[in-house]
């Protein structure tokens, strides 16, 4: 038994950037046919092209995961293109930390009463509601295909750790973890495993502003037993394990890849 994904058809949401991109690239290297799905179609296409240029199998798909109907179309497209759906790695997500030029990333410096309803709603819409739409859409095809499947939800250390200045994000990720547990029970009878990965602070565009802020970066590194940020490939590795048959008896769990950060919170 190994972590290979030969013959598996896997949707990766958020596949245009950061952790999702690494999951898409590594899943294709492990033998999967990959649908790179993202709300940024050009970047998703670029990821798929880069996979194909290495000899892998990939297509891209434009989706905003807050659009439930579009999530169904995404799963339908995967089944039509690759002949079925065996896996989902759901990495599409937003933080509430400002990313210059990206209207979906807000200034997360406000907390508690200062959160705008709009920011709260958008973070929950993308990270929790959108996650559910994607899980539901792929599960329909997995059930129809009769071969079971594996869903891997990219949660966060924030599933268990209350950061103190990102309540919408933490609540969304705690919800993602609970969704993972409940669906693992509901889908088990169909042979569908549902697990989560809980990344710690990882070097992606999402954390660029934090890493450029000396005191924020030092605070995070200081709280991380391994004393560094993770790399996207170090999150992709546990995601691929959970997606693979090597994890055939693993469901309803969260695998933290966080340099030890949540050893304090768990
Ligand atoms: N980077 C970290 O430190 C870290 C830590 C813990 C968890 N995570 C989680 O990992 C996942 C990936 O984050 P990342 O760090 O790679 O960030 P990123 O910003 O580099 O990538 C996120 C991707 O999701 C896509 N996306 C955002 N909203 C979307 C929507 N509504 N529909 C479709 N696609 C959408 C973006 O276009 C982008 O390509 C997120 O769920 C994030 O919450 C990240």
mmCIF file with all atom_site columns, C-alpha atoms in Angstrom, residues 80-198:
data_model
loop_
_atom_site.group_PDB
_atom_site.id
_atom_site.type_symbol
_atom_site.label_atom_id
_atom_site.label_alt_id
_atom_site.label_comp_id
_atom_site.label_asym_id
_atom_site.label_entity_id
_atom_site.label_seq_id
_atom_site.pdbx_PDB_ins_code
_atom_site.Cartn_x
_atom_site.Cartn_y
_atom_site.Cartn_z
_atom_site.occupancy
_atom_site.B_iso_or_equiv
_atom_site.pdbx_formal_charge
_atom_site.auth_seq_id
_atom_site.auth_comp_id
_atom_site.auth_asym_id
_atom_site.auth_atom_id
_atom_site.pdbx_PDB_model_num
ATOM 1   C CA . UNK A 1 80  ? -17.882 13.873 -17.905 1.00 0.00 ? 80  UNK A CA 1
ATOM 2   C CA . UNK A 1 81  ? -14.229 14.675 -18.537 1.00 0.00 ? 81  UNK A CA 1
ATOM 3   C CA . UNK A 1 82  ? -12.549 11.896 -16.567 1.00 0.00 ? 82  UNK A CA 1
ATOM 4   C CA . UNK A 1 83  ? -15.363 9.292  -16.399 1.00 0.00 ? 83  UNK A CA 1
ATOM 5   C CA . UNK A 1 84  ? -16.105 9.677  -12.675 1.00 0.00 ? 84  UNK A CA 1
ATOM 6   C CA . UNK A 1 85  ? -15.077 11.357 -9.430  1.00 0.00 ? 85  UNK A CA 1
ATOM 7   C CA . UNK A 1 86  ? -12.979 9.579  -6.785  1.00 0.00 ? 86  UNK A CA 1
ATOM 8   C CA . UNK A 1 87  ? -11.656 12.432 -4.712  1.00 0.00 ? 87  UNK A CA 1
ATOM 9   C CA . UNK A 1 88  ? -11.938 16.018 -3.606  1.00 0.00 ? 88  UNK A CA 1
ATOM 10  C CA . UNK A 1 89  ? -9.251  18.125 -2.022  1.00 0.00 ? 89  UNK A CA 1
ATOM 11  C CA . UNK A 1 90  ? -11.116 21.245 -0.944  1.00 0.00 ? 90  UNK A CA 1
ATOM 12  C CA . UNK A 1 91  ? -8.582  24.025 -0.484  1.00 0.00 ? 91  UNK A CA 1
ATOM 13  C CA . UNK A 1 92  ? -10.547 27.062 -1.690  1.00 0.00 ? 92  UNK A CA 1
ATOM 14  C CA . UNK A 1 93  ? -10.618 29.503 1.163   1.00 0.00 ? 93  UNK A CA 1
ATOM 15  C CA . UNK A 1 94  ? -10.079 33.062 2.267   1.00 0.00 ? 94  UNK A CA 1
ATOM 16  C CA . UNK A 1 95  ? -8.702  34.610 5.395   1.00 0.00 ? 95  UNK A CA 1
ATOM 17  C CA . UNK A 1 96  ? -9.881  37.920 6.706   1.00 0.00 ? 96  UNK A CA 1
ATOM 18  C CA . UNK A 1 97  ? -6.409  39.394 6.390   1.00 0.00 ? 97  UNK A CA 1
ATOM 19  C CA . UNK A 1 98  ? -5.973  42.040 3.747   1.00 0.00 ? 98  UNK A CA 1
ATOM 20  C CA . UNK A 1 99  ? -4.223  40.999 0.550   1.00 0.00 ? 99  UNK A CA 1
ATOM 21  C CA . UNK A 1 100 ? -3.464  44.050 -1.599  1.00 0.00 ? 100 UNK A CA 1
ATOM 22  C CA . UNK A 1 101 ? -5.466  44.043 -4.813  1.00 0.00 ? 101 UNK A CA 1
ATOM 23  C CA . UNK A 1 102 ? -7.749  41.181 -3.785  1.00 0.00 ? 102 UNK A CA 1
ATOM 24  C CA . UNK A 1 103 ? -11.241 42.404 -2.910  1.00 0.00 ? 103 UNK A CA 1
ATOM 25  C CA . UNK A 1 104 ? -12.001 39.064 -1.244  1.00 0.00 ? 104 UNK A CA 1
ATOM 26  C CA . UNK A 1 105 ? -9.392  39.632 1.437   1.00 0.00 ? 105 UNK A CA 1
ATOM 27  C CA . UNK A 1 106 ? -10.371 42.184 4.025   1.00 0.00 ? 106 UNK A CA 1
ATOM 28  C CA . UNK A 1 107 ? -8.553  44.072 6.702   1.00 0.00 ? 107 UNK A CA 1
ATOM 29  C CA . UNK A 1 108 ? -8.591  41.581 9.543   1.00 0.00 ? 108 UNK A CA 1
ATOM 30  C CA . UNK A 1 109 ? -7.290  44.033 12.109  1.00 0.00 ? 109 UNK A CA 1
ATOM 31  C CA . UNK A 1 110 ? -10.834 44.640 13.354  1.00 0.00 ? 110 UNK A CA 1
ATOM 32  C CA . UNK A 1 111 ? -12.192 42.157 15.854  1.00 0.00 ? 111 UNK A CA 1
ATOM 33  C CA . UNK A 1 112 ? -15.372 41.439 17.763  1.00 0.00 ? 112 UNK A CA 1
ATOM 34  C CA . UNK A 1 113 ? -17.877 44.275 17.512  1.00 0.00 ? 113 UNK A CA 1
ATOM 35  C CA . UNK A 1 114 ? -15.892 45.924 14.722  1.00 0.00 ? 114 UNK A CA 1
ATOM 36  C CA . UNK A 1 115 ? -16.369 43.084 12.273  1.00 0.00 ? 115 UNK A CA 1
ATOM 37  C CA . UNK A 1 116 ? -18.596 44.137 9.425   1.00 0.00 ? 116 UNK A CA 1
ATOM 38  C CA . UNK A 1 117 ? -21.494 41.841 8.593   1.00 0.00 ? 117 UNK A CA 1
ATOM 39  C CA . UNK A 1 118 ? -20.196 41.713 5.033   1.00 0.00 ? 118 UNK A CA 1
ATOM 40  C CA . UNK A 1 119 ? -16.768 40.357 6.043   1.00 0.00 ? 119 UNK A CA 1
ATOM 41  C CA . UNK A 1 120 ? -18.265 37.859 8.490   1.00 0.00 ? 120 UNK A CA 1
ATOM 42  C CA . UNK A 1 121 ? -20.707 36.578 5.834   1.00 0.00 ? 121 UNK A CA 1
ATOM 43  C CA . UNK A 1 122 ? -18.155 36.294 3.047   1.00 0.00 ? 122 UNK A CA 1
ATOM 44  C CA . UNK A 1 123 ? -15.663 34.315 5.156   1.00 0.00 ? 123 UNK A CA 1
ATOM 45  C CA . UNK A 1 124 ? -18.404 31.912 6.282   1.00 0.00 ? 124 UNK A CA 1
ATOM 46  C CA . UNK A 1 125 ? -19.865 31.735 2.749   1.00 0.00 ? 125 UNK A CA 1
ATOM 47  C CA . UNK A 1 126 ? -16.562 30.682 1.184   1.00 0.00 ? 126 UNK A CA 1
ATOM 48  C CA . UNK A 1 127 ? -14.928 28.624 3.937   1.00 0.00 ? 127 UNK A CA 1
ATOM 49  C CA . UNK A 1 128 ? -17.968 26.792 5.299   1.00 0.00 ? 128 UNK A CA 1
ATOM 50  C CA . UNK A 1 129 ? -21.016 27.000 3.002   1.00 0.00 ? 129 UNK A CA 1
ATOM 51  C CA . UNK A 1 130 ? -18.852 26.685 -0.114  1.00 0.00 ? 130 UNK A CA 1
ATOM 52  C CA . UNK A 1 131 ? -17.049 23.729 1.413   1.00 0.00 ? 131 UNK A CA 1
ATOM 53  C CA . UNK A 1 132 ? -20.360 21.979 2.040   1.00 0.00 ? 132 UNK A CA 1
ATOM 54  C CA . UNK A 1 133 ? -21.525 22.627 -1.553  1.00 0.00 ? 133 UNK A CA 1
ATOM 55  C CA . UNK A 1 134 ? -18.328 21.031 -2.899  1.00 0.00 ? 134 UNK A CA 1
ATOM 56  C CA . UNK A 1 135 ? -18.510 18.029 -0.535  1.00 0.00 ? 135 UNK A CA 1
ATOM 57  C CA . UNK A 1 136 ? -22.166 17.440 -1.467  1.00 0.00 ? 136 UNK A CA 1
ATOM 58  C CA . UNK A 1 137 ? -21.600 17.805 -5.201  1.00 0.00 ? 137 UNK A CA 1
ATOM 59  C CA . UNK A 1 138 ? -18.723 15.318 -5.421  1.00 0.00 ? 138 UNK A CA 1
ATOM 60  C CA . UNK A 1 139 ? -20.403 12.867 -3.032  1.00 0.00 ? 139 UNK A CA 1
ATOM 61  C CA . UNK A 1 140 ? -23.380 12.581 -5.404  1.00 0.00 ? 140 UNK A CA 1
ATOM 62  C CA . UNK A 1 141 ? -21.042 11.358 -8.138  1.00 0.00 ? 141 UNK A CA 1
ATOM 63  C CA . UNK A 1 142 ? -19.067 9.093  -5.823  1.00 0.00 ? 142 UNK A CA 1
ATOM 64  C CA . UNK A 1 143 ? -22.307 7.417  -4.737  1.00 0.00 ? 143 UNK A CA 1
ATOM 65  C CA . UNK A 1 144 ? -23.517 7.111  -8.338  1.00 0.00 ? 144 UNK A CA 1
ATOM 66  C CA . UNK A 1 145 ? -20.153 5.632  -9.344  1.00 0.00 ? 145 UNK A CA 1
ATOM 67  C CA . UNK A 1 146 ? -20.423 2.954  -6.644  1.00 0.00 ? 146 UNK A CA 1
ATOM 68  C CA . UNK A 1 147 ? -16.650 3.007  -5.939  1.00 0.00 ? 147 UNK A CA 1
ATOM 69  C CA . UNK A 1 148 ? -16.688 5.159  -2.812  1.00 0.00 ? 148 UNK A CA 1
ATOM 70  C CA . UNK A 1 149 ? -14.207 7.997  -2.622  1.00 0.00 ? 149 UNK A CA 1
ATOM 71  C CA . UNK A 1 150 ? -12.135 10.266 -0.431  1.00 0.00 ? 150 UNK A CA 1
ATOM 72  C CA . UNK A 1 151 ? -12.853 13.857 0.537   1.00 0.00 ? 151 UNK A CA 1
ATOM 73  C CA . UNK A 1 152 ? -10.094 15.941 2.108   1.00 0.00 ? 152 UNK A CA 1
ATOM 74  C CA . UNK A 1 153 ? -11.112 19.301 3.520   1.00 0.00 ? 153 UNK A CA 1
ATOM 75  C CA . UNK A 1 154 ? -8.344  21.804 4.111   1.00 0.00 ? 154 UNK A CA 1
ATOM 76  C CA . UNK A 1 155 ? -9.271  23.192 7.524   1.00 0.00 ? 155 UNK A CA 1
ATOM 77  C CA . UNK A 1 156 ? -6.685  24.935 9.697   1.00 0.00 ? 156 UNK A CA 1
ATOM 78  C CA . UNK A 1 157 ? -5.036  25.066 13.080  1.00 0.00 ? 157 UNK A CA 1
ATOM 79  C CA . UNK A 1 158 ? -7.881  27.546 13.623  1.00 0.00 ? 158 UNK A CA 1
ATOM 80  C CA . UNK A 1 159 ? -10.309 24.609 13.802  1.00 0.00 ? 159 UNK A CA 1
ATOM 81  C CA . UNK A 1 160 ? -9.144  24.290 17.413  1.00 0.00 ? 160 UNK A CA 1
ATOM 82  C CA . UNK A 1 161 ? -7.141  27.455 18.119  1.00 0.00 ? 161 UNK A CA 1
ATOM 83  C CA . UNK A 1 162 ? -8.961  30.704 18.862  1.00 0.00 ? 162 UNK A CA 1
ATOM 84  C CA . UNK A 1 163 ? -6.536  33.255 17.455  1.00 0.00 ? 163 UNK A CA 1
ATOM 85  C CA . UNK A 1 164 ? -8.161  36.226 19.130  1.00 0.00 ? 164 UNK A CA 1
ATOM 86  C CA . UNK A 1 165 ? -8.304  38.479 16.063  1.00 0.00 ? 165 UNK A CA 1
ATOM 87  C CA . UNK A 1 166 ? -9.922  36.394 13.338  1.00 0.00 ? 166 UNK A CA 1
ATOM 88  C CA . UNK A 1 167 ? -13.223 35.171 14.705  1.00 0.00 ? 167 UNK A CA 1
ATOM 89  C CA . UNK A 1 168 ? -14.969 34.631 11.352  1.00 0.00 ? 168 UNK A CA 1
ATOM 90  C CA . UNK A 1 169 ? -12.033 32.602 10.059  1.00 0.00 ? 169 UNK A CA 1
ATOM 91  C CA . UNK A 1 170 ? -11.731 30.502 13.235  1.00 0.00 ? 170 UNK A CA 1
ATOM 92  C CA . UNK A 1 171 ? -15.473 29.825 13.311  1.00 0.00 ? 171 UNK A CA 1
ATOM 93  C CA . UNK A 1 172 ? -15.430 28.866 9.622   1.00 0.00 ? 172 UNK A CA 1
ATOM 94  C CA . UNK A 1 173 ? -12.592 26.398 10.178  1.00 0.00 ? 173 UNK A CA 1
ATOM 95  C CA . UNK A 1 174 ? -14.120 24.909 13.344  1.00 0.00 ? 174 UNK A CA 1
ATOM 96  C CA . UNK A 1 175 ? -17.236 24.454 11.200  1.00 0.00 ? 175 UNK A CA 1
ATOM 97  C CA . UNK A 1 176 ? -15.188 22.832 8.442   1.00 0.00 ? 176 UNK A CA 1
ATOM 98  C CA . UNK A 1 177 ? -13.859 20.343 10.979  1.00 0.00 ? 177 UNK A CA 1
ATOM 99  C CA . UNK A 1 178 ? -17.349 19.575 12.320  1.00 0.00 ? 178 UNK A CA 1
ATOM 100 C CA . UNK A 1 179 ? -18.669 19.225 8.754   1.00 0.00 ? 179 UNK A CA 1
ATOM 101 C CA . UNK A 1 180 ? -15.853 16.758 8.119   1.00 0.00 ? 180 UNK A CA 1
ATOM 102 C CA . UNK A 1 181 ? -16.803 14.676 11.148  1.00 0.00 ? 181 UNK A CA 1
ATOM 103 C CA . UNK A 1 182 ? -20.541 14.656 10.471  1.00 0.00 ? 182 UNK A CA 1
ATOM 104 C CA . UNK A 1 183 ? -20.159 13.813 6.783   1.00 0.00 ? 183 UNK A CA 1
ATOM 105 C CA . UNK A 1 184 ? -17.663 11.048 7.583   1.00 0.00 ? 184 UNK A CA 1
ATOM 106 C CA . UNK A 1 185 ? -20.459 9.347  9.510   1.00 0.00 ? 185 UNK A CA 1
ATOM 107 C CA . UNK A 1 186 ? -23.191 10.075 6.952   1.00 0.00 ? 186 UNK A CA 1
ATOM 108 C CA . UNK A 1 187 ? -21.142 9.004  3.923   1.00 0.00 ? 187 UNK A CA 1
ATOM 109 C CA . UNK A 1 188 ? -19.448 5.939  5.443   1.00 0.00 ? 188 UNK A CA 1
ATOM 110 C CA . UNK A 1 189 ? -22.158 3.601  4.190   1.00 0.00 ? 189 UNK A CA 1
ATOM 111 C CA . UNK A 1 190 ? -21.253 4.649  0.643   1.00 0.00 ? 190 UNK A CA 1
ATOM 112 C CA . UNK A 1 191 ? -17.566 3.916  1.132   1.00 0.00 ? 191 UNK A CA 1
ATOM 113 C CA . UNK A 1 192 ? -16.744 7.612  1.120   1.00 0.00 ? 192 UNK A CA 1
ATOM 114 C CA . UNK A 1 193 ? -14.096 8.693  3.613   1.00 0.00 ? 193 UNK A CA 1
ATOM 115 C CA . UNK A 1 194 ? -14.093 12.326 4.784   1.00 0.00 ? 194 UNK A CA 1
ATOM 116 C CA . UNK A 1 195 ? -11.055 13.792 6.539   1.00 0.00 ? 195 UNK A CA 1
ATOM 117 C CA . UNK A 1 196 ? -9.441  17.164 7.111   1.00 0.00 ? 196 UNK A CA 1
ATOM 118 C CA . UNK A 1 197 ? -5.935  18.541 7.060   1.00 0.00 ? 197 UNK A CA 1
ATOM 119 C CA . UNK A 1 198 ? -5.171  21.273 9.575   1.00 0.00 ? 198 UNK A CA 1
#
